[in-house]
Amino acid sequence: MKRLIHLAFLLIFAASVSAQQISIIPKPAEMHLKDGNFTLNATSSINYDTNNIEISRIAQFFNDYLETVYGFEATENADGNSISFKIISSLDLGKEGYLLKVETDAIVITASSANGLFYGLQSLKQLLPVEATNTSLAIPCLDIKDQPRFAWRGNMLDVARHFFPVSFIKKYIDILAMYKINTFHWHLTEDQGWRIEIKKYPLLTEISHWREETMVDHYNSGKGMDGIGYGGFYTQDQCREIVRYAAERYITVVPEIEMPGHSMAVLAAYPNLGCTGGPYEVTGVWGVHKDVYCAGKEETFEFLQNVLDEVLDIFPSEFIHIGGDECPKDAWKQCDACQKRIKENGLEDEHELQSWFITRMDKYLSSKGRRLIGWDEILEGGLAPEATVMSWRGEKGGIEAAKQKHEVVMSPNSHMYIDHYQSRDKDKEPLAIGGFLPVQKVYSYEPIPEALNAEEAKYVLGVQTNLWTEYVATTKKAEYMLLPRLQAQAEVAWTPKKLKDFKDFEKRLETDYLRLDKLGINYRNHKQ
Ligand code: ACM
Ligand code: ZN
């Protein structure tokens, strides 16, 4: 009896040691701990089909990670224990699912596609202890069977209010990949700057990318403008490089080209595209501006279609984001061309004109084999037939769209706007746009609103955090705003609802912070 108790105690102790080490984020759908450890070191062998480029790249990612963090690599065909990456197309876990088996002498990751294999790798990296012991890493034996809850696990970065270099966009994509995010929504155009080279319209990168000054602090702070010129843009080659880099990490880049609002920067270079003909300027003031594309002139559509032609050539994504949010109707109300358009098409008002505008772009994108996605204002005046809605002003737009049998991405500003403050004590935080969104609140989000029945719920593609950058001027601050709220969103997007548990998440986060320290990634420690 005494021996049995002793044995039980030992087993509990062993299990708890292992449990402490296991801090996979997002938490896998199924995981079973076993006894023992696999010991990874420089004599471990790494096995994969070297004729398969994707698997080879994934195996190389693993070795790159080992080299960066621990200073050694596993070796191809070494004599020691082995780590294998395998694609088995008959495996029934969906495109993104994987199996990860750790035994004392072998680790095997299996998936039906490279996407799943890549996610298995992310989990394996998170199974490694933060610190090596005598250049070897003990990995607890276990079985994981994992696949995501939602297909759209997105994050948006606004590079228009502030511009970030290609090197940082790559680092950002690497961070998204660590947490199995699969969609990078790249917000490329704004009133305050146009950030993508369009060969047919060179003034976009001569004039529209540059503002003369930027607002300091909040509007009501009375601090005014900084008087410092600011700009930047990505060449088409750089955009292609980002698309490729992201694809290698199983992330789709969804570009956003804003219309009809948030477009002052374009009008500054091409004033004929506005209702009055200008002059207009690239503004350095945040907020919603009344100068928007004229919906009456054919020139506007010719411009936008030409721009989209180049965008489609760079970005292979199924979805193309056309903005559609916050478009004041003041200019349209005063414009003969816009009023003529309303009359000719039997439209009720300027809201229906916006709907007509979006429907025209929807048809254009559909004719090119792509799908339009826009912010929830595209519901106003009637939703375009093929449109997908990104619900940001709460969940109302998402619910309405799903009830109309349109797909939606839930991104409510109440839970997913990571430009908001991370503490109630705002004076102790770096300047943010406002609000209060702690990691707990992001974590608490349930993407399927109660108002939807089971059939309607199928239209919810997933969930997305948005990082607007009016008050995010540096890469360090971007990371601070992103993490750990991204981890929380990742778990909302991936993990089965019944497994969500904030206390357990928080424990895993503690280990995750240590990993981020090692990787030189900034974050806001939510415990401080
Ligand atoms: C938005 O935040 N204006 C989509
Ligand atoms: Zn007009």
Short mmCIF file of C-alpha atoms and ligand atoms in Angstrom, two decimals:
data_model
loop_
_atom_site.label_atom_id
_atom_site.label_comp_id
_atom_site.label_asym_id
_atom_site.label_seq_id
_atom_site.Cartn_x
_atom_site.Cartn_y
_atom_site.Cartn_z
CA MET A 1 0.00 0.00 0.00
CA LYS A 2 2.76 2.34 1.00
CA ARG A 3 4.56 1.58 -2.26
CA LEU A 4 1.37 2.23 -4.22
CA ILE A 5 0.90 5.60 -2.57
CA HIS A 6 4.52 6.37 -3.25
CA LEU A 7 4.09 5.40 -6.90
CA ALA A 8 0.91 7.46 -7.22
CA PHE A 9 2.70 10.44 -5.74
CA LEU A 10 5.56 10.02 -8.20
CA LEU A 11 3.16 9.80 -11.12
CA ILE A 12 1.29 12.92 -10.06
CA PHE A 13 4.60 14.71 -9.62
CA ALA A 14 5.80 13.63 -13.07
CA ALA A 15 2.53 14.65 -14.66
CA SER A 16 2.60 18.07 -13.02
CA VAL A 17 6.19 18.71 -14.15
CA SER A 18 5.14 17.88 -17.68
CA ALA A 19 1.98 19.93 -17.40
CA GLN A 20 3.99 22.97 -16.48
CA GLN A 21 6.01 22.63 -19.63
CA ILE A 22 3.02 22.35 -21.88
CA SER A 23 1.97 25.79 -22.91
CA ILE A 24 0.68 25.49 -26.42
CA ILE A 25 -1.29 28.54 -27.57
CA PRO A 26 -3.90 28.13 -28.97
CA LYS A 27 -4.76 25.11 -26.83
CA PRO A 28 -5.09 21.96 -28.99
CA ALA A 29 -8.46 20.31 -29.48
CA GLU A 30 -7.25 17.04 -27.93
CA MET A 31 -4.13 16.28 -25.94
CA HIS A 32 -3.14 13.28 -23.84
CA LEU A 33 -0.03 13.26 -21.71
CA LYS A 34 2.02 10.07 -21.42
CA ASP A 35 4.95 9.06 -19.28
CA GLY A 36 8.50 9.87 -20.20
CA ASN A 37 10.32 12.38 -22.34
CA PHE A 38 11.90 12.63 -25.74
CA THR A 39 15.34 14.16 -25.52
CA LEU A 40 16.14 16.44 -28.42
CA ASN A 41 19.74 17.35 -29.13
CA ALA A 42 22.22 17.71 -31.98
CA THR A 43 22.28 13.94 -32.53
CA SER A 44 18.53 13.79 -33.12
CA SER A 45 17.63 12.90 -36.66
CA ILE A 46 15.15 14.87 -38.72
CA ASN A 47 13.28 12.83 -41.33
CA TYR A 48 11.11 13.98 -44.20
CA ASP A 49 10.60 13.57 -47.92
CA THR A 50 13.39 15.75 -49.27
CA ASN A 51 11.76 15.76 -52.72
CA ASN A 52 8.81 17.66 -51.31
CA ILE A 53 9.65 21.40 -51.25
CA GLU A 54 6.97 22.33 -48.75
CA ILE A 55 7.82 19.63 -46.23
CA SER A 56 11.52 20.41 -46.63
CA ARG A 57 10.83 24.06 -45.89
CA ILE A 58 8.82 23.17 -42.80
CA ALA A 59 11.60 20.91 -41.53
CA GLN A 60 14.08 23.71 -42.18
CA PHE A 61 11.89 26.13 -40.19
CA PHE A 62 12.25 23.75 -37.27
CA ASN A 63 16.00 23.64 -37.54
CA ASP A 64 16.18 27.42 -37.98
CA TYR A 65 14.20 27.79 -34.77
CA LEU A 66 16.46 25.38 -32.89
CA GLU A 67 19.52 27.23 -34.15
CA THR A 68 18.15 30.68 -33.28
CA VAL A 69 16.87 29.85 -29.82
CA TYR A 70 19.13 27.01 -28.64
CA GLY A 71 22.19 27.18 -30.86
CA PHE A 72 22.03 23.69 -32.37
CA GLU A 73 20.25 21.85 -35.17
CA ALA A 74 18.89 18.34 -35.62
CA THR A 75 20.66 16.42 -38.35
CA GLU A 76 19.35 14.65 -41.41
CA ASN A 77 19.66 10.88 -41.05
CA ALA A 78 21.57 10.96 -37.78
CA ASP A 79 21.67 7.86 -35.59
CA GLY A 80 19.87 9.26 -32.58
CA ASN A 81 16.17 9.49 -31.89
CA SER A 82 14.08 10.95 -34.69
CA ILE A 83 11.64 13.69 -35.60
CA SER A 84 9.54 12.98 -38.66
CA PHE A 85 7.28 15.19 -40.76
CA LYS A 86 4.81 13.26 -42.90
CA ILE A 87 1.92 14.05 -45.19
CA ILE A 88 -0.76 11.37 -45.31
CA SER A 89 -3.47 12.59 -47.60
CA SER A 90 -6.09 10.17 -46.26
CA LEU A 91 -5.88 11.65 -42.75
CA ASP A 92 -9.31 12.97 -41.86
CA LEU A 93 -8.52 16.17 -39.97
CA GLY A 94 -9.23 18.84 -42.57
CA LYS A 95 -6.68 20.93 -44.40
CA GLU A 96 -5.34 22.53 -41.23
CA GLY A 97 -5.47 19.66 -38.77
CA TYR A 98 -2.51 17.54 -37.61
CA LEU A 99 -1.43 14.73 -35.33
CA LEU A 100 1.59 15.16 -33.11
CA LYS A 101 2.94 12.09 -31.35
CA VAL A 102 5.84 12.34 -28.93
CA GLU A 103 7.33 9.04 -27.69
CA THR A 104 10.65 8.49 -25.95
CA ASP A 105 12.47 7.63 -29.17
CA ALA A 106 10.44 9.41 -31.85
CA ILE A 107 8.39 12.48 -32.61
CA VAL A 108 6.03 12.20 -35.56
CA ILE A 109 3.93 15.01 -37.01
CA THR A 110 1.35 13.91 -39.56
CA ALA A 111 -1.14 15.94 -41.54
CA SER A 112 -3.12 15.66 -44.73
CA SER A 113 -1.57 18.85 -46.10
CA ALA A 114 1.43 21.09 -45.55
CA ASN A 115 -0.82 23.59 -43.75
CA GLY A 116 -1.51 21.07 -41.00
CA LEU A 117 2.12 20.03 -40.86
CA PHE A 118 3.10 23.66 -40.36
CA TYR A 119 0.66 23.95 -37.44
CA GLY A 120 2.02 20.74 -35.95
CA LEU A 121 5.43 22.37 -36.11
CA GLN A 122 4.16 25.47 -34.26
CA SER A 123 2.87 23.21 -31.49
CA LEU A 124 6.14 21.28 -31.35
CA LYS A 125 8.13 24.51 -30.98
CA GLN A 126 5.91 25.43 -28.04
CA LEU A 127 6.54 22.02 -26.43
CA LEU A 128 10.25 22.77 -26.15
CA PRO A 129 11.41 23.98 -22.73
CA VAL A 130 12.29 27.66 -22.77
CA GLU A 131 15.83 26.88 -21.63
CA ALA A 132 17.96 23.96 -22.81
CA THR A 133 19.68 21.75 -20.22
CA ASN A 134 23.20 20.84 -21.36
CA THR A 135 22.18 21.54 -24.98
CA SER A 136 19.39 19.05 -24.83
CA LEU A 137 15.65 19.61 -24.68
CA ALA A 138 13.24 17.33 -22.84
CA ILE A 139 9.88 17.10 -24.56
CA PRO A 140 7.06 15.35 -22.68
CA CYS A 141 5.58 12.29 -24.34
CA LEU A 142 2.05 12.93 -25.50
CA ASP A 143 -0.52 12.61 -28.27
CA ILE A 144 -2.14 15.65 -29.85
CA LYS A 145 -4.97 15.55 -32.34
CA ASP A 146 -5.76 19.06 -33.38
CA GLN A 147 -7.73 21.14 -35.85
CA PRO A 148 -9.15 24.67 -35.83
CA ARG A 149 -12.65 25.75 -34.86
CA PHE A 150 -12.80 28.55 -37.46
CA ALA A 151 -11.42 28.90 -40.99
CA TRP A 152 -10.79 32.67 -40.80
CA ARG A 153 -8.28 33.49 -38.09
CA GLY A 154 -7.32 37.00 -39.04
CA ASN A 155 -5.40 40.03 -37.99
CA MET A 156 -5.39 43.44 -39.63
CA LEU A 157 -2.48 45.86 -39.60
CA ASP A 158 -2.99 49.47 -40.67
CA VAL A 159 0.20 50.56 -42.44
CA ALA A 160 -1.36 53.78 -43.70
CA ARG A 161 -1.64 55.86 -40.52
CA HIS A 162 1.88 54.71 -39.78
CA PHE A 163 4.16 52.90 -42.16
CA PHE A 164 6.21 49.84 -41.22
CA PRO A 165 9.18 48.48 -43.19
CA VAL A 166 9.13 45.16 -45.05
CA SER A 167 11.45 43.62 -42.44
CA PHE A 168 8.86 44.32 -39.74
CA ILE A 169 5.96 43.05 -41.85
CA LYS A 170 7.88 39.77 -42.07
CA LYS A 171 8.46 39.68 -38.32
CA TYR A 172 4.77 40.46 -37.81
CA ILE A 173 3.78 37.59 -40.11
CA ASP A 174 6.11 35.28 -38.17
CA ILE A 175 4.33 36.28 -34.96
CA LEU A 176 0.91 35.61 -36.51
CA ALA A 177 2.11 32.21 -37.68
CA MET A 178 3.29 31.21 -34.18
CA TYR A 179 -0.34 31.34 -33.04
CA LYS A 180 -1.82 29.66 -36.13
CA ILE A 181 -3.36 32.85 -37.53
CA ASN A 182 -3.96 32.27 -41.24
CA THR A 183 -5.14 35.64 -42.61
CA PHE A 184 -3.16 38.88 -42.70
CA HIS A 185 -5.46 41.75 -43.66
CA TRP A 186 -3.16 44.50 -44.94
CA HIS A 187 -4.82 47.93 -44.68
CA LEU A 188 -2.91 49.76 -47.40
CA THR A 189 -4.76 52.98 -48.16
CA GLU A 190 -6.12 55.83 -46.07
CA ASP A 191 -6.82 59.56 -45.93
CA GLN A 192 -3.36 59.94 -44.37
CA GLY A 193 -1.39 57.98 -46.95
CA TRP A 194 -1.45 55.54 -49.88
CA ARG A 195 1.08 52.73 -49.42
CA ILE A 196 1.18 50.55 -52.54
CA GLU A 197 2.83 51.24 -55.85
CA ILE A 198 0.36 51.29 -58.75
CA LYS A 199 2.23 51.55 -62.03
CA LYS A 200 -0.63 53.16 -63.96
CA TYR A 201 -0.99 55.95 -61.38
CA PRO A 202 2.53 57.10 -60.39
CA LEU A 203 1.26 60.10 -58.45
CA LEU A 204 -0.03 57.72 -55.78
CA THR A 205 3.57 57.10 -54.76
CA GLU A 206 4.77 60.62 -55.54
CA ILE A 207 2.02 62.60 -53.84
CA SER A 208 -0.51 60.36 -52.06
CA HIS A 209 2.00 58.54 -49.83
CA TRP A 210 3.23 61.77 -48.23
CA ARG A 211 1.60 63.99 -45.61
CA GLU A 212 3.10 67.28 -44.51
CA GLU A 213 2.39 66.82 -40.83
CA THR A 214 0.71 64.54 -38.32
CA MET A 215 -1.64 65.13 -35.45
CA VAL A 216 0.02 64.96 -32.03
CA ASP A 217 -1.99 63.19 -29.31
CA HIS A 218 -5.81 63.25 -29.35
CA TYR A 219 -7.78 65.93 -31.16
CA ASN A 220 -8.97 67.51 -27.92
CA SER A 221 -5.49 67.59 -26.36
CA GLY A 222 -4.89 70.95 -28.02
CA LYS A 223 -1.38 69.82 -28.98
CA GLY A 224 -2.02 70.38 -32.68
CA MET A 225 0.21 69.10 -35.49
CA ASP A 226 3.86 68.04 -35.39
CA GLY A 227 4.98 69.90 -38.54
CA ILE A 228 7.01 66.86 -39.68
CA GLY A 229 6.55 65.33 -43.14
CA TYR A 230 5.80 61.58 -43.15
CA GLY A 231 5.40 58.93 -45.83
CA GLY A 232 6.41 55.60 -47.31
CA PHE A 233 5.11 52.91 -49.60
CA TYR A 234 5.72 49.34 -50.72
CA THR A 235 6.83 48.64 -54.27
CA GLN A 236 4.97 45.93 -56.13
CA ASP A 237 8.03 43.70 -55.83
CA GLN A 238 7.99 44.18 -52.06
CA CYS A 239 4.28 43.35 -51.92
CA ARG A 240 4.93 40.18 -53.90
CA GLU A 241 7.74 39.31 -51.54
CA ILE A 242 5.36 39.69 -48.58
CA VAL A 243 2.71 37.56 -50.30
CA ARG A 244 5.30 34.82 -50.86
CA TYR A 245 6.72 35.09 -47.35
CA ALA A 246 3.24 34.84 -45.86
CA ALA A 247 2.25 31.93 -48.13
CA GLU A 248 5.30 29.99 -46.95
CA ARG A 249 3.82 30.38 -43.47
CA TYR A 250 0.32 29.41 -44.62
CA ILE A 251 -0.99 32.94 -44.25
CA THR A 252 -3.14 34.56 -46.91
CA VAL A 253 -2.61 38.28 -47.41
CA VAL A 254 -5.91 40.08 -47.96
CA PRO A 255 -5.19 43.59 -49.25
CA GLU A 256 -7.53 46.45 -48.42
CA ILE A 257 -8.04 49.26 -50.91
CA GLU A 258 -10.48 51.69 -49.26
CA MET A 259 -13.48 53.09 -51.12
CA PRO A 260 -15.53 55.25 -51.33
CA GLY A 261 -14.42 56.93 -48.06
CA HIS A 262 -11.01 57.26 -46.36
CA SER A 263 -9.56 58.29 -49.72
CA MET A 264 -8.36 61.89 -49.36
CA ALA A 265 -4.79 60.91 -50.13
CA VAL A 266 -5.84 59.71 -53.60
CA LEU A 267 -7.85 62.86 -54.24
CA ALA A 268 -4.80 65.00 -53.41
CA ALA A 269 -3.05 63.47 -56.42
CA TYR A 270 -6.06 62.90 -58.67
CA PRO A 271 -8.55 65.65 -57.72
CA ASN A 272 -10.89 64.85 -60.60
CA LEU A 273 -11.92 61.72 -58.70
CA GLY A 274 -13.60 63.87 -56.01
CA CYS A 275 -16.99 65.56 -56.38
CA THR A 276 -15.70 69.16 -56.40
CA GLY A 277 -12.44 68.63 -58.25
CA GLY A 278 -10.45 69.86 -55.26
CA PRO A 279 -7.91 70.98 -54.37
CA TYR A 280 -7.46 68.28 -51.73
CA GLU A 281 -4.58 67.37 -49.45
CA VAL A 282 -3.15 64.24 -47.84
CA THR A 283 -4.37 64.92 -44.33
CA GLY A 284 -2.45 64.39 -41.12
CA VAL A 285 -5.61 64.60 -39.04
CA TRP A 286 -7.19 61.35 -37.79
CA GLY A 287 -10.90 60.70 -38.05
CA VAL A 288 -13.56 60.66 -40.74
CA HIS A 289 -13.21 63.08 -43.64
CA LYS A 290 -15.89 64.37 -45.97
CA ASP A 291 -13.88 64.30 -49.20
CA VAL A 292 -14.57 60.94 -50.83
CA TYR A 293 -14.58 59.40 -54.31
CA CYS A 294 -17.31 60.82 -56.54
CA ALA A 295 -19.84 58.07 -57.21
CA GLY A 296 -21.25 59.89 -60.22
CA LYS A 297 -18.18 60.10 -62.44
CA GLU A 298 -17.19 57.17 -64.63
CA GLU A 299 -13.57 58.24 -64.12
CA THR A 300 -13.78 57.00 -60.52
CA PHE A 301 -14.66 53.46 -61.58
CA GLU A 302 -12.11 53.43 -64.35
CA PHE A 303 -9.47 54.41 -61.77
CA LEU A 304 -10.58 51.88 -59.17
CA GLN A 305 -10.82 49.02 -61.64
CA ASN A 306 -7.37 49.81 -63.01
CA VAL A 307 -5.98 49.91 -59.46
CA LEU A 308 -7.70 46.63 -58.62
CA ASP A 309 -6.32 45.00 -61.77
CA GLU A 310 -2.79 45.61 -60.49
CA VAL A 311 -3.76 44.61 -56.94
CA LEU A 312 -5.27 41.32 -58.17
CA ASP A 313 -2.10 40.61 -60.08
CA ILE A 314 -0.04 40.91 -56.89
CA PHE A 315 -2.40 39.31 -54.36
CA PRO A 316 -3.80 35.86 -55.20
CA SER A 317 -6.25 35.91 -52.24
CA GLU A 318 -9.83 34.87 -52.85
CA PHE A 319 -11.04 37.87 -50.82
CA ILE A 320 -10.27 41.49 -51.64
CA HIS A 321 -11.19 44.08 -48.99
CA ILE A 322 -12.69 47.29 -50.34
CA GLY A 323 -13.23 49.10 -47.02
CA GLY A 324 -16.66 50.69 -47.38
CA ASP A 325 -16.69 52.12 -43.84
CA GLU A 326 -17.25 55.66 -42.64
CA CYS A 327 -18.18 57.35 -45.91
CA PRO A 328 -19.92 60.67 -45.21
CA LYS A 329 -22.50 61.58 -47.82
CA ASP A 330 -22.07 65.39 -47.65
CA ALA A 331 -20.17 65.76 -50.93
CA TRP A 332 -22.52 63.40 -52.81
CA LYS A 333 -25.53 65.45 -51.68
CA GLN A 334 -24.05 68.58 -53.30
CA CYS A 335 -22.74 66.91 -56.45
CA ASP A 336 -24.60 67.03 -59.77
CA ALA A 337 -22.92 63.87 -61.07
CA CYS A 338 -23.80 61.90 -57.92
CA GLN A 339 -27.38 63.17 -57.93
CA LYS A 340 -27.72 62.28 -61.63
CA ARG A 341 -26.49 58.76 -60.84
CA ILE A 342 -29.11 58.43 -58.09
CA LYS A 343 -31.87 59.53 -60.44
CA GLU A 344 -30.80 57.43 -63.39
CA ASN A 345 -30.65 54.29 -61.31
CA GLY A 346 -33.88 54.93 -59.42
CA LEU A 347 -32.02 55.02 -56.09
CA GLU A 348 -33.71 56.23 -52.94
CA ASP A 349 -30.85 58.25 -51.45
CA GLU A 350 -27.08 58.49 -50.93
CA HIS A 351 -27.06 55.28 -48.86
CA GLU A 352 -28.43 53.42 -51.84
CA LEU A 353 -25.81 55.17 -53.95
CA GLN A 354 -23.12 53.72 -51.67
CA SER A 355 -24.73 50.30 -52.06
CA TRP A 356 -24.80 50.79 -55.85
CA PHE A 357 -21.09 51.74 -55.74
CA ILE A 358 -20.14 48.63 -53.74
CA THR A 359 -22.34 46.39 -55.90
CA ARG A 360 -20.51 47.65 -58.98
CA MET A 361 -17.16 46.75 -57.39
CA ASP A 362 -18.62 43.43 -56.23
CA LYS A 363 -19.55 42.58 -59.82
CA TYR A 364 -16.12 43.63 -61.01
CA LEU A 365 -14.32 41.46 -58.50
CA SER A 366 -16.67 38.54 -59.16
CA SER A 367 -15.97 38.85 -62.90
CA LYS A 368 -12.29 38.37 -62.03
CA GLY A 369 -12.99 35.29 -59.93
CA ARG A 370 -12.52 37.06 -56.59
CA ARG A 371 -14.80 37.86 -53.66
CA LEU A 372 -15.50 41.25 -52.14
CA ILE A 373 -15.29 41.76 -48.39
CA GLY A 374 -16.07 45.07 -46.70
CA TRP A 375 -16.76 46.66 -43.30
CA ASP A 376 -20.35 46.41 -42.08
CA GLU A 377 -21.43 49.78 -43.54
CA ILE A 378 -21.74 47.91 -46.85
CA LEU A 379 -25.06 46.62 -45.46
CA GLU A 380 -26.52 50.14 -45.60
CA GLY A 381 -28.71 50.70 -48.63
CA GLY A 382 -28.64 46.96 -49.37
CA LEU A 383 -25.88 44.37 -49.41
CA ALA A 384 -24.17 43.59 -52.74
CA PRO A 385 -25.13 40.07 -53.91
CA GLU A 386 -21.78 38.33 -53.40
CA ALA A 387 -20.39 40.46 -50.57
CA THR A 388 -18.89 39.18 -47.32
CA VAL A 389 -19.18 41.42 -44.27
CA MET A 390 -16.58 42.26 -41.64
CA SER A 391 -18.60 43.19 -38.57
CA TRP A 392 -16.80 45.93 -36.62
CA ARG A 393 -19.46 48.18 -35.08
CA GLY A 394 -20.37 45.44 -32.65
CA GLU A 395 -22.04 42.25 -33.87
CA LYS A 396 -25.18 43.75 -35.37
CA GLY A 397 -23.84 43.88 -38.93
CA GLY A 398 -22.53 40.34 -38.67
CA ILE A 399 -25.85 39.03 -37.42
CA GLU A 400 -27.77 40.84 -40.13
CA ALA A 401 -25.45 39.58 -42.88
CA ALA A 402 -25.56 35.97 -41.65
CA LYS A 403 -29.35 36.13 -41.55
CA GLN A 404 -29.20 37.28 -45.17
CA LYS A 405 -27.04 34.20 -45.91
CA HIS A 406 -23.86 36.17 -46.45
CA GLU A 407 -20.60 35.12 -44.92
CA VAL A 408 -19.19 37.24 -42.12
CA VAL A 409 -16.00 37.76 -40.16
CA MET A 410 -16.58 38.89 -36.59
CA SER A 411 -14.33 41.75 -35.58
CA PRO A 412 -16.38 43.78 -33.11
CA ASN A 413 -14.68 46.89 -31.75
CA SER A 414 -15.88 45.87 -28.26
CA HIS A 415 -13.58 42.80 -28.21
CA MET A 416 -11.24 42.81 -31.21
CA TYR A 417 -9.91 46.39 -31.51
CA ILE A 418 -6.40 46.06 -30.20
CA ASP A 419 -5.68 49.75 -30.69
CA HIS A 420 -7.56 50.26 -27.41
CA TYR A 421 -5.89 50.68 -23.99
CA GLN A 422 -4.80 47.57 -22.11
CA SER A 423 -5.32 49.10 -18.68
CA ARG A 424 -7.92 51.24 -16.98
CA ASP A 425 -5.05 53.32 -15.70
CA LYS A 426 -4.48 55.10 -19.00
CA ASP A 427 -1.85 57.46 -17.64
CA LYS A 428 0.47 54.49 -17.08
CA GLU A 429 -0.02 53.19 -20.62
CA PRO A 430 1.43 54.49 -23.86
CA LEU A 431 -1.00 56.74 -25.73
CA ALA A 432 -3.80 54.81 -27.45
CA ILE A 433 -6.93 55.77 -29.30
CA GLY A 434 -9.20 55.19 -26.30
CA GLY A 435 -11.35 52.40 -24.89
CA PHE A 436 -10.25 49.60 -22.58
CA LEU A 437 -9.63 46.13 -23.94
CA PRO A 438 -7.70 43.84 -21.59
CA VAL A 439 -6.58 40.38 -22.70
CA GLN A 440 -9.34 38.80 -20.56
CA LYS A 441 -12.00 40.55 -22.59
CA VAL A 442 -10.55 39.44 -25.91
CA TYR A 443 -10.38 35.91 -24.52
CA SER A 444 -14.01 36.01 -23.40
CA TYR A 445 -15.31 36.63 -26.92
CA GLU A 446 -17.66 34.07 -28.47
CA PRO A 447 -17.78 34.55 -32.27
CA ILE A 448 -21.16 32.89 -32.78
CA PRO A 449 -23.76 35.39 -31.56
CA GLU A 450 -26.72 33.93 -29.67
CA ALA A 451 -29.05 35.62 -32.13
CA LEU A 452 -28.00 33.16 -34.85
CA ASN A 453 -29.51 29.70 -35.21
CA ALA A 454 -27.33 26.73 -36.15
CA GLU A 455 -27.89 27.21 -39.90
CA GLU A 456 -27.09 30.94 -39.77
CA ALA A 457 -24.04 30.31 -37.57
CA LYS A 458 -22.42 28.49 -40.49
CA TYR A 459 -21.98 31.86 -42.18
CA VAL A 460 -19.54 33.00 -39.49
CA LEU A 461 -16.17 32.37 -41.11
CA GLY A 462 -14.20 33.35 -38.06
CA VAL A 463 -12.74 36.14 -36.02
CA GLN A 464 -10.20 38.92 -36.47
CA THR A 465 -8.27 41.46 -34.37
CA ASN A 466 -7.50 44.86 -35.87
CA LEU A 467 -4.47 47.01 -35.15
CA TRP A 468 -5.18 50.55 -36.27
CA THR A 469 -2.09 52.69 -35.99
CA GLU A 470 -3.04 56.32 -35.50
CA TYR A 471 -1.13 56.14 -32.21
CA VAL A 472 1.23 53.32 -33.09
CA ALA A 473 4.27 54.90 -34.71
CA THR A 474 6.94 52.30 -33.86
CA THR A 475 7.38 48.58 -34.38
CA LYS A 476 7.99 48.08 -30.65
CA LYS A 477 4.66 49.67 -29.84
CA ALA A 478 2.92 47.63 -32.54
CA GLU A 479 4.16 44.46 -30.79
CA TYR A 480 3.09 45.85 -27.42
CA MET A 481 -0.44 46.43 -28.69
CA LEU A 482 -0.58 43.07 -30.47
CA LEU A 483 0.60 40.77 -27.69
CA PRO A 484 -0.85 39.09 -25.69
CA ARG A 485 -4.22 40.03 -27.15
CA LEU A 486 -3.35 38.13 -30.33
CA GLN A 487 -2.78 34.94 -28.33
CA ALA A 488 -6.22 35.38 -26.75
CA GLN A 489 -7.86 35.86 -30.14
CA ALA A 490 -5.96 32.89 -31.54
CA GLU A 491 -7.47 30.68 -28.85
CA VAL A 492 -10.95 32.10 -29.55
CA ALA A 493 -10.45 31.27 -33.22
CA TRP A 494 -8.85 27.83 -32.89
CA THR A 495 -9.74 26.06 -29.65
CA PRO A 496 -13.04 24.23 -29.09
CA LYS A 497 -15.35 26.45 -27.04
CA LYS A 498 -15.66 23.88 -24.25
CA LEU A 499 -11.90 23.91 -23.62
CA LYS A 500 -11.59 27.63 -23.13
CA ASP A 501 -10.44 28.56 -19.64
CA PHE A 502 -8.80 31.92 -18.95
CA LYS A 503 -6.91 30.78 -15.84
CA ASP A 504 -5.34 27.93 -17.75
CA PHE A 505 -4.58 30.27 -20.68
CA GLU A 506 -2.92 32.71 -18.30
CA LYS A 507 -0.56 29.99 -17.04
CA ARG A 508 0.44 29.14 -20.59
CA LEU A 509 0.89 32.84 -21.29
CA GLU A 510 3.50 33.08 -18.52
CA THR A 511 5.67 30.57 -20.40
CA ASP A 512 4.85 32.24 -23.69
CA TYR A 513 6.22 35.54 -22.36
CA LEU A 514 9.55 33.81 -21.70
CA ARG A 515 9.58 32.55 -25.29
CA LEU A 516 8.84 36.04 -26.59
CA ASP A 517 11.73 37.38 -24.51
CA LYS A 518 14.03 34.87 -26.18
CA LEU A 519 12.78 35.84 -29.61
CA GLY A 520 13.17 39.58 -29.00
CA ILE A 521 9.46 40.26 -29.36
CA ASN A 522 7.84 42.99 -27.26
CA TYR A 523 4.54 42.44 -25.42
CA ARG A 524 2.50 43.84 -22.57
CA ASN A 525 2.74 41.57 -19.56
CA HIS A 526 -0.88 41.53 -18.47
CA LYS A 527 0.12 40.79 -14.85
CA GLN A 528 1.96 44.11 -14.50
C1 ACM B 1 -13.21 50.92 -38.89
O1 ACM B 1 -12.74 50.75 -37.76
N1 ACM B 1 -13.43 52.13 -39.35
C2 ACM B 1 -13.49 49.79 -39.75
ZN ZN B 2 -19.95 63.23 -56.93
#
